[in-house]
CSV table of C-alpha atoms in Angstrom, one decimal:
chain,number,residue,atom,x,y,z
A,1,MET,CA,27.8,-113.5,84.8
A,2,TYR,CA,30.9,-114.3,82.8
A,3,ALA,CA,30.2,-117.7,84.4
A,4,GLN,CA,26.5,-118.3,84.2
A,5,MET,CA,24.3,-121.2,85.3
A,6,ILE,CA,27.1,-123.1,87.1
A,7,LYS,CA,25.4,-126.1,88.7
A,8,SER,CA,27.1,-127.4,91.8
A,9,THR,CA,27.8,-131.1,92.1
A,10,GLY,CA,26.6,-131.2,95.7
A,11,GLU,CA,23.1,-131.6,97.0
A,12,GLY,CA,22.7,-128.5,99.1
A,13,VAL,CA,24.7,-127.2,101.9
A,14,LYS,CA,25.9,-129.4,104.8
A,15,SER,CA,26.0,-128.0,108.3
A,16,LEU,CA,29.4,-128.1,110.1
A,17,ASP,CA,28.0,-130.9,112.3
A,18,GLU,CA,27.3,-133.1,109.3
A,19,MET,CA,30.8,-132.8,108.0
A,20,GLU,CA,33.8,-135.1,108.5
A,21,PRO,CA,36.7,-133.4,110.4
A,22,GLN,CA,38.7,-132.7,107.2
A,23,GLU,CA,35.8,-131.0,105.5
A,24,ARG,CA,34.8,-129.2,108.7
A,25,ALA,CA,38.3,-127.7,109.0
A,26,PHE,CA,38.1,-126.7,105.3
A,27,GLN,CA,34.7,-124.9,105.8
A,28,GLU,CA,35.8,-123.3,109.0
A,29,ARG,CA,38.9,-121.9,107.3
A,30,ILE,CA,36.6,-120.4,104.6
A,31,ASN,CA,34.2,-119.0,107.2
A,32,ALA,CA,37.1,-117.3,108.9
A,33,GLY,CA,38.0,-115.6,105.7
A,34,GLY,CA,41.1,-117.8,105.0
A,35,LYS,CA,42.3,-118.8,101.6
A,36,ILE,CA,42.4,-122.3,100.0
A,37,GLU,CA,45.6,-122.9,98.1
A,38,PRO,CA,46.3,-125.4,95.3
A,39,LYS,CA,47.9,-128.1,97.4
A,40,ASP,CA,45.4,-127.9,100.2
A,41,TRP,CA,42.8,-130.5,100.7
A,42,MET,CA,39.4,-129.6,99.2
A,43,PRO,CA,36.1,-131.4,98.7
A,44,GLU,CA,35.8,-132.8,95.1
A,45,GLY,CA,32.7,-130.7,94.6
A,46,TYR,CA,34.6,-127.5,95.4
A,47,ARG,CA,37.3,-128.5,92.9
A,48,LYS,CA,34.9,-129.4,90.1
A,49,ASN,CA,32.7,-126.4,90.6
A,50,LEU,CA,35.7,-124.1,90.5
A,51,ILE,CA,37.1,-125.6,87.4
A,52,ARG,CA,33.7,-125.1,85.7
A,53,GLN,CA,33.3,-121.6,86.9
A,54,ILE,CA,36.9,-120.3,86.3
A,55,GLY,CA,37.0,-122.2,83.0
A,56,GLN,CA,33.7,-120.6,81.8
A,57,HIS,CA,35.0,-117.2,83.0
A,58,ALA,CA,38.3,-117.8,81.0
A,59,HIS,CA,36.4,-118.9,77.9
A,60,SER,CA,34.3,-115.8,78.1
A,61,GLU,CA,37.3,-113.5,78.1
A,62,ILE,CA,38.7,-115.3,75.1
A,63,VAL,CA,35.5,-115.5,73.1
A,64,GLY,CA,34.8,-111.9,74.2
A,65,GLN,CA,37.7,-110.7,72.1
A,66,LEU,CA,35.7,-111.6,68.9
A,67,PRO,CA,32.9,-109.0,69.0
A,68,GLU,CA,35.4,-106.2,69.7
A,69,GLY,CA,38.1,-107.6,67.4
A,70,ASN,CA,35.4,-107.1,64.7
A,71,TRP,CA,36.0,-103.3,64.9
A,72,ILE,CA,39.7,-103.0,65.3
A,73,THR,CA,40.4,-102.5,61.6
A,74,ARG,CA,37.4,-100.1,61.3
A,75,ALA,CA,38.0,-97.9,64.3
A,76,PRO,CA,37.2,-94.3,63.4
A,77,THR,CA,40.6,-92.9,64.4
A,78,LEU,CA,44.1,-94.2,65.0
A,79,GLU,CA,43.8,-93.4,68.7
A,80,ARG,CA,40.6,-95.3,69.0
A,81,LYS,CA,42.2,-98.2,67.2
A,82,ALA,CA,45.2,-98.3,69.5
A,83,ILE,CA,42.9,-98.1,72.6
A,84,LEU,CA,40.6,-100.9,71.3
A,85,LEU,CA,43.6,-103.0,70.5
A,86,ALA,CA,45.0,-102.6,74.0
A,87,LYS,CA,41.6,-103.5,75.4
A,88,VAL,CA,41.3,-106.7,73.3
A,89,GLN,CA,44.9,-107.6,74.3
A,90,ASP,CA,43.8,-107.2,78.0
A,91,GLU,CA,41.0,-109.7,77.4
A,92,ALA,CA,43.5,-112.2,76.1
A,93,GLY,CA,45.5,-111.6,79.3
A,94,HIS,CA,42.4,-112.0,81.5
A,95,GLY,CA,41.7,-115.3,79.8
A,96,LEU,CA,45.2,-116.4,80.4
A,97,TYR,CA,45.3,-115.4,84.1
A,98,LEU,CA,42.1,-117.4,84.6
A,99,TYR,CA,43.2,-120.5,82.7
A,100,CYS,CA,46.3,-120.6,84.9
A,101,ALA,CA,44.2,-120.3,88.0
A,102,ALA,CA,42.0,-123.2,86.8
A,103,GLU,CA,45.1,-125.3,85.9
A,104,THR,CA,46.2,-125.2,89.6
A,105,LEU,CA,43.1,-127.3,90.2
A,106,GLY,CA,44.5,-130.2,88.1
A,107,VAL,CA,42.9,-129.6,84.6
A,108,THR,CA,45.1,-128.9,81.6
A,109,ARG,CA,44.8,-125.9,79.3
A,110,ASP,CA,44.4,-128.1,76.3
A,111,GLN,CA,41.5,-130.0,78.0
A,112,MET,CA,39.7,-126.8,78.7
A,113,THR,CA,40.3,-125.6,75.2
A,114,ARG,CA,38.9,-128.8,73.8
A,115,ASP,CA,35.8,-128.5,76.0
A,116,LEU,CA,35.2,-125.0,74.7
A,117,LEU,CA,35.7,-126.0,71.1
A,118,SER,CA,33.4,-129.0,71.3
A,119,GLY,CA,30.7,-126.9,73.0
A,120,LYS,CA,30.9,-128.9,76.2
A,121,MET,CA,32.0,-125.9,78.3
A,122,LYS,CA,30.1,-122.6,77.9
A,123,TYR,CA,31.0,-118.9,77.8
A,124,SER,CA,28.9,-115.9,78.7
A,125,SER,CA,25.7,-115.5,76.6
A,126,ILE,CA,26.5,-111.9,76.0
A,127,PHE,CA,29.2,-112.7,73.4
A,128,ASN,CA,26.7,-114.4,71.1
A,129,TYR,CA,25.3,-111.0,70.2
A,130,PRO,CA,26.7,-109.1,67.2
A,131,THR,CA,28.5,-105.8,67.2
A,132,LEU,CA,26.8,-103.9,64.4
A,133,THR,CA,28.1,-100.4,64.6
A,134,TRP,CA,31.0,-98.5,66.2
A,135,ALA,CA,28.6,-97.4,69.0
A,136,ASP,CA,28.5,-101.0,70.1
A,137,MET,CA,32.1,-100.7,71.1
A,138,GLY,CA,30.9,-98.0,73.5
A,139,ALA,CA,28.0,-100.0,74.8
A,140,VAL,CA,30.1,-103.1,75.3
A,141,GLY,CA,32.7,-101.3,77.3
A,142,TRP,CA,30.1,-99.3,79.3
A,143,LEU,CA,27.5,-102.0,79.9
A,144,VAL,CA,29.2,-105.4,79.4
A,145,ASP,CA,32.4,-104.5,81.2
A,146,GLY,CA,30.4,-102.6,83.8
A,147,ALA,CA,28.3,-105.7,84.5
A,148,ALA,CA,31.4,-107.8,84.6
A,149,ILE,CA,33.0,-105.4,87.2
A,150,MET,CA,30.0,-105.8,89.5
A,151,ASN,CA,30.7,-109.5,89.7
A,152,GLN,CA,34.5,-109.4,89.6
A,153,VAL,CA,35.1,-106.9,92.4
A,154,PRO,CA,33.6,-109.1,95.1
A,155,LEU,CA,35.3,-112.1,93.6
A,156,GLN,CA,38.7,-110.6,94.6
A,157,ARG,CA,37.7,-111.9,98.1
A,158,THR,CA,36.8,-115.4,96.9
A,159,SER,CA,38.1,-118.3,98.9
A,160,TYR,CA,40.4,-119.9,96.3
A,161,GLY,CA,43.7,-118.0,96.4
A,162,PRO,CA,44.8,-118.3,92.7
A,163,TYR,CA,41.3,-117.2,91.6
A,164,ALA,CA,41.2,-114.2,94.0
A,165,ARG,CA,44.7,-113.1,92.8
A,166,ALA,CA,43.7,-113.3,89.2
A,167,MET,CA,40.7,-111.2,90.0
A,168,VAL,CA,42.8,-108.5,91.6
A,169,ARG,CA,44.8,-108.1,88.4
A,170,ILE,CA,41.7,-108.2,86.2
A,171,CYS,CA,39.7,-105.6,88.2
A,172,LYS,CA,42.6,-103.1,87.8
A,173,GLU,CA,42.3,-103.4,84.1
A,174,GLU,CA,38.5,-103.7,83.8
A,175,SER,CA,38.2,-100.1,85.0
A,176,PHE,CA,40.1,-98.9,81.9
A,177,HIS,CA,37.7,-101.0,79.8
A,178,GLN,CA,34.5,-99.5,81.2
A,179,ARG,CA,35.8,-95.9,81.1
A,180,GLN,CA,37.0,-96.2,77.5
A,181,GLY,CA,33.5,-97.5,76.6
A,182,PHE,CA,31.7,-94.7,78.4
A,183,ASP,CA,34.1,-92.2,76.7
A,184,ILE,CA,32.9,-93.6,73.3
A,185,MET,CA,29.3,-93.2,74.4
A,186,MET,CA,29.9,-89.6,75.5
A,187,LYS,CA,31.4,-88.7,72.2
A,188,MET,CA,28.6,-90.4,70.2
A,189,ALA,CA,25.8,-89.1,72.5
A,190,ASN,CA,27.0,-85.6,72.1
A,191,GLY,CA,27.8,-85.9,68.4
A,192,THR,CA,25.7,-85.4,65.4
A,193,GLU,CA,22.0,-86.6,65.3
A,194,ALA,CA,23.1,-89.7,63.4
A,195,GLN,CA,25.8,-90.5,66.0
A,196,ARG,CA,23.3,-90.0,68.9
A,197,LYS,CA,20.9,-92.4,67.2
A,198,MET,CA,23.6,-95.0,66.9
A,199,ALA,CA,24.4,-94.6,70.6
A,200,GLN,CA,20.7,-95.0,71.5
A,201,ASP,CA,20.4,-98.0,69.2
A,202,ALA,CA,23.5,-99.7,70.8
A,203,LEU,CA,22.0,-99.1,74.3
A,204,ASN,CA,18.6,-100.5,73.1
A,205,ARG,CA,20.2,-103.7,71.8
A,206,PHE,CA,22.7,-104.3,74.7
A,207,TRP,CA,20.5,-103.4,77.7
A,208,GLY,CA,18.6,-106.7,77.9
A,209,PRO,CA,21.5,-109.0,77.2
A,210,SER,CA,23.6,-107.1,79.8
A,211,LEU,CA,20.9,-107.7,82.5
A,212,MET,CA,21.0,-111.4,81.4
A,213,MET,CA,24.7,-111.6,82.1
A,214,PHE,CA,23.9,-111.9,85.9
A,215,GLY,CA,21.9,-115.1,85.2
A,216,PRO,CA,18.3,-115.8,86.2
A,217,SER,CA,17.1,-115.2,89.8
A,218,ASP,CA,18.9,-117.7,92.1
A,219,ALA,CA,17.3,-116.8,95.4
A,220,GLU,CA,15.9,-120.4,95.7
A,221,SER,CA,18.9,-122.2,94.1
A,222,VAL,CA,20.7,-124.9,96.1
A,223,HIS,CA,23.6,-124.6,93.7
A,224,SER,CA,24.0,-121.0,94.5
A,225,ALA,CA,23.7,-121.6,98.3
A,226,GLN,CA,26.5,-124.1,98.1
A,227,SER,CA,28.7,-121.8,96.0
A,228,MET,CA,28.0,-119.0,98.5
A,229,ALA,CA,28.9,-121.2,101.4
A,230,TRP,CA,32.2,-122.0,99.7
A,231,LYS,CA,32.7,-118.3,98.9
A,232,ILE,CA,33.2,-118.9,95.2
A,233,LYS,CA,30.0,-116.9,94.6
A,234,MET,CA,29.8,-113.7,96.7
A,235,ASN,CA,26.4,-112.2,95.9
A,236,SER,CA,23.1,-113.4,94.5
A,237,ASN,CA,22.3,-112.7,90.8
A,238,ASP,CA,19.4,-110.4,91.7
A,239,GLU,CA,21.5,-108.4,94.1
A,240,LEU,CA,24.2,-107.7,91.5
A,241,ARG,CA,21.7,-107.0,88.8
A,242,GLN,CA,20.0,-104.4,91.0
A,243,LYS,CA,23.4,-102.8,91.8
A,244,PHE,CA,24.2,-102.7,88.1
A,245,VAL,CA,20.9,-100.9,87.2
A,246,ASP,CA,21.3,-98.5,90.1
A,247,GLN,CA,24.7,-97.6,88.9
A,248,THR,CA,23.9,-97.5,85.2
A,249,ALA,CA,20.5,-95.7,85.0
A,250,PRO,CA,21.9,-92.3,86.2
A,251,GLN,CA,24.8,-92.7,83.7
A,252,ALA,CA,22.4,-93.2,80.8
A,253,GLU,CA,20.6,-90.0,82.0
A,254,TYR,CA,23.9,-88.2,82.0
A,255,LEU,CA,24.4,-89.3,78.4
A,256,GLY,CA,20.9,-88.1,77.5
A,257,LEU,CA,20.0,-91.6,76.4
A,258,THR,CA,16.9,-93.6,77.2
A,259,ILE,CA,17.0,-97.0,78.8
A,260,PRO,CA,14.7,-99.2,76.7
A,261,ASP,CA,12.4,-100.0,79.6
A,262,GLU,CA,9.5,-97.7,80.5
A,263,THR,CA,9.4,-99.1,84.0
A,264,CYS,CA,13.0,-98.2,84.8
A,265,LYS,CA,12.5,-95.4,87.3
A,266,PHE,CA,14.0,-94.5,90.7
A,267,ASN,CA,11.8,-95.8,93.5
A,268,GLU,CA,11.9,-93.4,96.5
A,269,GLU,CA,10.5,-96.1,98.8
A,270,THR,CA,13.1,-98.8,98.1
A,271,GLY,CA,15.9,-96.4,97.3
A,272,HIS,CA,16.6,-98.4,94.1
A,273,TYR,CA,15.7,-98.3,90.5
A,274,ASP,CA,12.7,-100.4,89.4
A,275,PHE,CA,13.3,-102.3,86.2
A,276,ALA,CA,11.7,-105.0,84.0
A,277,GLN,CA,13.2,-108.5,83.8
A,278,PRO,CA,14.9,-109.2,80.5
A,279,ASP,CA,13.5,-111.9,78.2
A,280,TRP,CA,14.5,-115.1,80.0
A,281,ASP,CA,13.2,-117.3,77.1
A,282,GLU,CA,15.7,-115.6,74.9
A,283,PHE,CA,18.5,-116.1,77.4
A,284,PHE,CA,17.9,-119.9,77.6
A,285,ASP,CA,17.6,-120.0,73.9
A,286,VAL,CA,21.0,-118.3,73.5
A,287,LEU,CA,22.5,-120.7,76.0
A,288,ARG,CA,21.2,-123.6,74.0
A,289,GLY,CA,23.2,-122.4,71.1
A,290,ASN,CA,20.5,-120.4,69.2
A,291,GLY,CA,21.8,-116.9,69.7
A,292,PRO,CA,22.6,-114.7,66.6
A,293,CYS,CA,26.4,-115.5,66.8
A,294,ASN,CA,26.9,-118.8,68.6
A,295,THR,CA,27.9,-120.6,65.4
A,296,ASP,CA,30.2,-117.9,64.3
A,297,ARG,CA,32.0,-117.6,67.6
A,298,LEU,CA,32.7,-121.3,67.9
A,299,GLU,CA,33.7,-121.6,64.3
A,300,ALA,CA,36.2,-118.7,64.8
A,301,ARG,CA,37.7,-120.3,67.9
A,302,ASN,CA,37.9,-123.7,66.2
A,303,LYS,CA,39.6,-122.1,63.1
A,304,ALA,CA,42.1,-120.3,65.2
A,305,TRP,CA,43.0,-123.5,67.1
A,306,ASP,CA,43.3,-125.6,63.9
A,307,ASP,CA,45.2,-123.0,62.0
A,308,GLY,CA,47.6,-122.5,64.8
A,309,ALA,CA,48.4,-126.2,65.3
A,310,TRP,CA,51.5,-126.1,63.1
A,311,VAL,CA,52.8,-123.1,65.0
A,312,ARG,CA,52.3,-124.8,68.4
A,313,GLU,CA,53.9,-128.0,67.2
A,314,GLY,CA,56.7,-126.3,65.3
A,315,LEU,CA,57.8,-124.2,68.3
A,316,MET,CA,57.8,-127.3,70.5
A,317,ALA,CA,60.0,-129.1,67.9
A,318,HIS,CA,62.3,-126.1,67.7
A,319,ALA,CA,62.6,-125.9,71.5
A,320,ALA,CA,63.4,-129.6,71.7
A,321,LYS,CA,66.1,-129.3,69.1
A,322,LYS,CA,67.7,-126.3,70.9
A,323,ARG,CA,67.6,-128.2,74.2
A,324,ALA,CA,69.3,-131.2,72.5
A,325,ALA,CA,72.0,-129.0,70.9
A,326,LYS,CA,72.7,-127.3,74.3
A,327,LEU,CA,73.0,-130.7,76.0
A,328,ALA,CA,75.4,-131.9,73.3
A,329,ALA,CA,77.6,-128.8,73.7
A,330,GLU,CA,77.9,-129.3,77.5
B,1,MET,CA,45.1,-131.6,69.6
B,2,SER,CA,47.5,-133.9,71.3
B,3,THR,CA,48.1,-133.1,75.0
B,4,GLN,CA,51.6,-134.6,74.9
B,5,ASN,CA,52.7,-131.6,72.9
B,6,GLU,CA,51.2,-129.0,75.3
B,7,TRP,CA,53.7,-126.1,75.9
B,8,PRO,CA,55.1,-126.4,79.4
B,9,LEU,CA,54.0,-124.0,82.2
B,10,TRP,CA,56.3,-121.3,83.4
B,11,GLU,CA,56.1,-119.3,86.6
B,12,ILE,CA,56.8,-115.6,86.1
B,13,PHE,CA,58.6,-113.3,88.5
B,14,ILE,CA,58.8,-109.5,87.9
B,15,ARG,CA,61.0,-106.9,89.6
B,16,GLY,CA,59.4,-103.5,89.8
B,17,GLN,CA,61.1,-100.2,89.4
B,18,HIS,CA,61.8,-99.3,93.0
B,19,GLY,CA,64.5,-101.8,94.1
B,20,LEU,CA,62.2,-104.5,95.5
B,21,SER,CA,62.8,-108.2,94.9
B,22,HIS,CA,61.4,-110.1,92.0
B,23,ARG,CA,57.9,-111.1,92.9
B,24,HIS,CA,55.7,-113.9,91.6
B,25,VAL,CA,53.0,-112.5,89.3
B,26,GLY,CA,51.5,-115.5,87.6
B,27,SER,CA,52.2,-118.2,85.0
B,28,LEU,CA,51.9,-118.9,81.3
B,29,HIS,CA,52.6,-121.5,78.7
B,30,ALA,CA,55.6,-121.2,76.3
B,31,ALA,CA,57.7,-123.6,74.2
B,32,ASP,CA,61.0,-122.4,75.8
B,33,ALA,CA,62.5,-119.8,78.2
B,34,GLU,CA,63.0,-117.2,75.5
B,35,MET,CA,59.4,-117.3,74.4
B,36,ALA,CA,58.3,-117.4,78.1
B,37,ILE,CA,60.1,-114.1,78.7
B,38,LYS,CA,58.6,-112.5,75.5
B,39,ASN,CA,55.1,-113.7,76.5
B,40,ALA,CA,55.6,-112.5,80.1
B,41,ARG,CA,56.5,-109.1,78.8
B,42,ASP,CA,53.2,-109.0,76.8
B,43,VAL,CA,51.1,-110.4,79.6
B,44,TYR,CA,52.5,-109.1,82.8
B,45,THR,CA,54.2,-105.8,82.0
B,46,ARG,CA,51.6,-104.0,79.8
B,47,ARG,CA,51.4,-101.1,82.4
B,48,ASN,CA,55.0,-100.5,83.5
B,49,GLU,CA,54.8,-103.2,86.2
B,50,GLY,CA,58.5,-104.1,85.9
B,51,VAL,CA,62.0,-103.7,84.6
B,52,SER,CA,63.2,-107.3,85.0
B,53,ILE,CA,61.6,-110.7,84.3
B,54,TRP,CA,62.6,-114.2,85.6
B,55,VAL,CA,60.9,-117.3,84.2
B,56,VAL,CA,61.1,-120.7,85.8
B,57,GLU,CA,59.6,-123.9,84.5
B,58,ALA,CA,56.8,-124.7,86.9
B,59,ALA,CA,57.9,-128.4,87.0
B,60,GLN,CA,61.3,-127.3,88.4
B,61,ILE,CA,59.8,-125.7,91.5
B,62,ALA,CA,60.0,-127.6,94.7
B,63,ALA,CA,57.4,-126.5,97.3
B,64,SER,CA,56.7,-127.2,100.9
B,65,SER,CA,53.5,-129.1,101.5
B,66,PRO,CA,50.5,-127.9,103.5
B,67,GLU,CA,50.8,-130.9,105.9
B,68,GLU,CA,54.2,-129.6,107.1
B,69,LYS,CA,52.7,-126.3,108.1
B,70,GLY,CA,52.8,-127.2,111.8
B,71,SER,CA,56.3,-128.6,112.0
B,72,LEU,CA,57.8,-125.9,109.8
B,73,TYR,CA,56.3,-122.7,111.2
B,74,GLU,CA,55.0,-123.4,114.7
B,75,PRO,CA,58.4,-123.4,116.3
B,76,SER,CA,58.7,-119.6,115.8
B,77,ASN,CA,55.4,-118.9,117.5
B,78,ASP,CA,56.8,-119.0,121.0
B,79,LYS,CA,60.0,-117.1,120.2
B,80,VAL,CA,58.5,-113.6,120.6
B,81,TYR,CA,61.9,-112.3,121.7
B,82,ARG,CA,62.9,-112.4,118.0
B,83,HIS,CA,60.8,-109.3,117.5
B,84,PRO,CA,62.2,-105.9,118.5
B,85,THR,CA,58.9,-105.0,120.2
B,86,PHE,CA,59.7,-107.7,122.9
B,87,PHE,CA,62.1,-105.3,124.6
B,88,ASP,CA,60.9,-102.3,126.5
B,89,ILE,CA,63.3,-99.4,126.1
B,90,PRO,CA,62.8,-96.4,128.4
B,91,ASP,CA,61.5,-93.3,126.6
B,92,GLU,CA,64.5,-91.2,127.8
B,93,VAL,CA,66.8,-93.4,125.7
B,94,GLY,CA,65.3,-92.0,122.6
B,95,ALA,CA,64.7,-93.7,119.2
B,96,MET,CA,66.3,-97.2,118.9
């Protein structure tokens, strides 16, 4: 998902009987649907896992601005430009809500930023693909934000209070993102033959990477079992991927576009759509840094951080000066 | 990339249009209060969420601790008479 391949620090799930009283009380609170708040006691593994997961989610929102920012100056109309600008601004906000949620766990914003810029912390593989045409803005909103919503809606019920609250705000705004993407796809799919081809091409390129967003099958994973026991992961990767395909396939049909997978058909027996797994070798290769845009993305973030240093420092110096002047006047 | 110079964290409170109190909506980093208000406008009121913003430096907030939960809140558990539903008022008296 926006947070992919989060490895837990624990070694599988302990039963309540194996836990010390403090941890048992913590787990029982989660089992009962209670929330964990920043000052509450929590196992170190829970804290570390959440920092990784929320941090990776936040980084994805920030890096996710780049493929769409690519088209702001080239949007086909002023209205589309204003809409895209609003969407990209939302992504910045989402990153910010999430960084703040992670900060309540005792990590600083600067530390997380440093870990992103050095490549130590990851962001979603999807943002390492290029946005080649305007139709990609449609496909990103429709598919990428659509996939993100699948994961984020259940996370509104996650056990960590600040994370859950950030998700509530984010989900309200994501719905706008997906709908604006689908709106672009409708326009293109019903436009000229050249536009329809662009829409189909965008779907062709983004279908596989969108399926990869959910991560590889984790049915057997101890990491996922622990995260699910802690309710910081609410559904298995396969479950969410299936839900995404079930929702998206009829939408593609409505658009008159073809999902680039011959096996993608409704299965009367299962009540779900069959579909082929994406290319997992490609997925791991992109995670290792070999996607089409990994280098560009990190360079762009590093440049923004370095170029902004004098602004950050200057504003702090200005604030200190004003504070001193105010004290002197009192 | 020095951490000493990290902008401080501010907690943001927004009052909506309909006469409710300011409500905590989240936090953000800013060099000073003025900038915190400007950033809060951009981050937390993009969809008409409010008409008034308070910003408070997070370091200035004192909070109760979870360990005190029992001693602080349990005393009210056995004082059910503080709720109006504790009292049975006969139907013939009408709305009260």
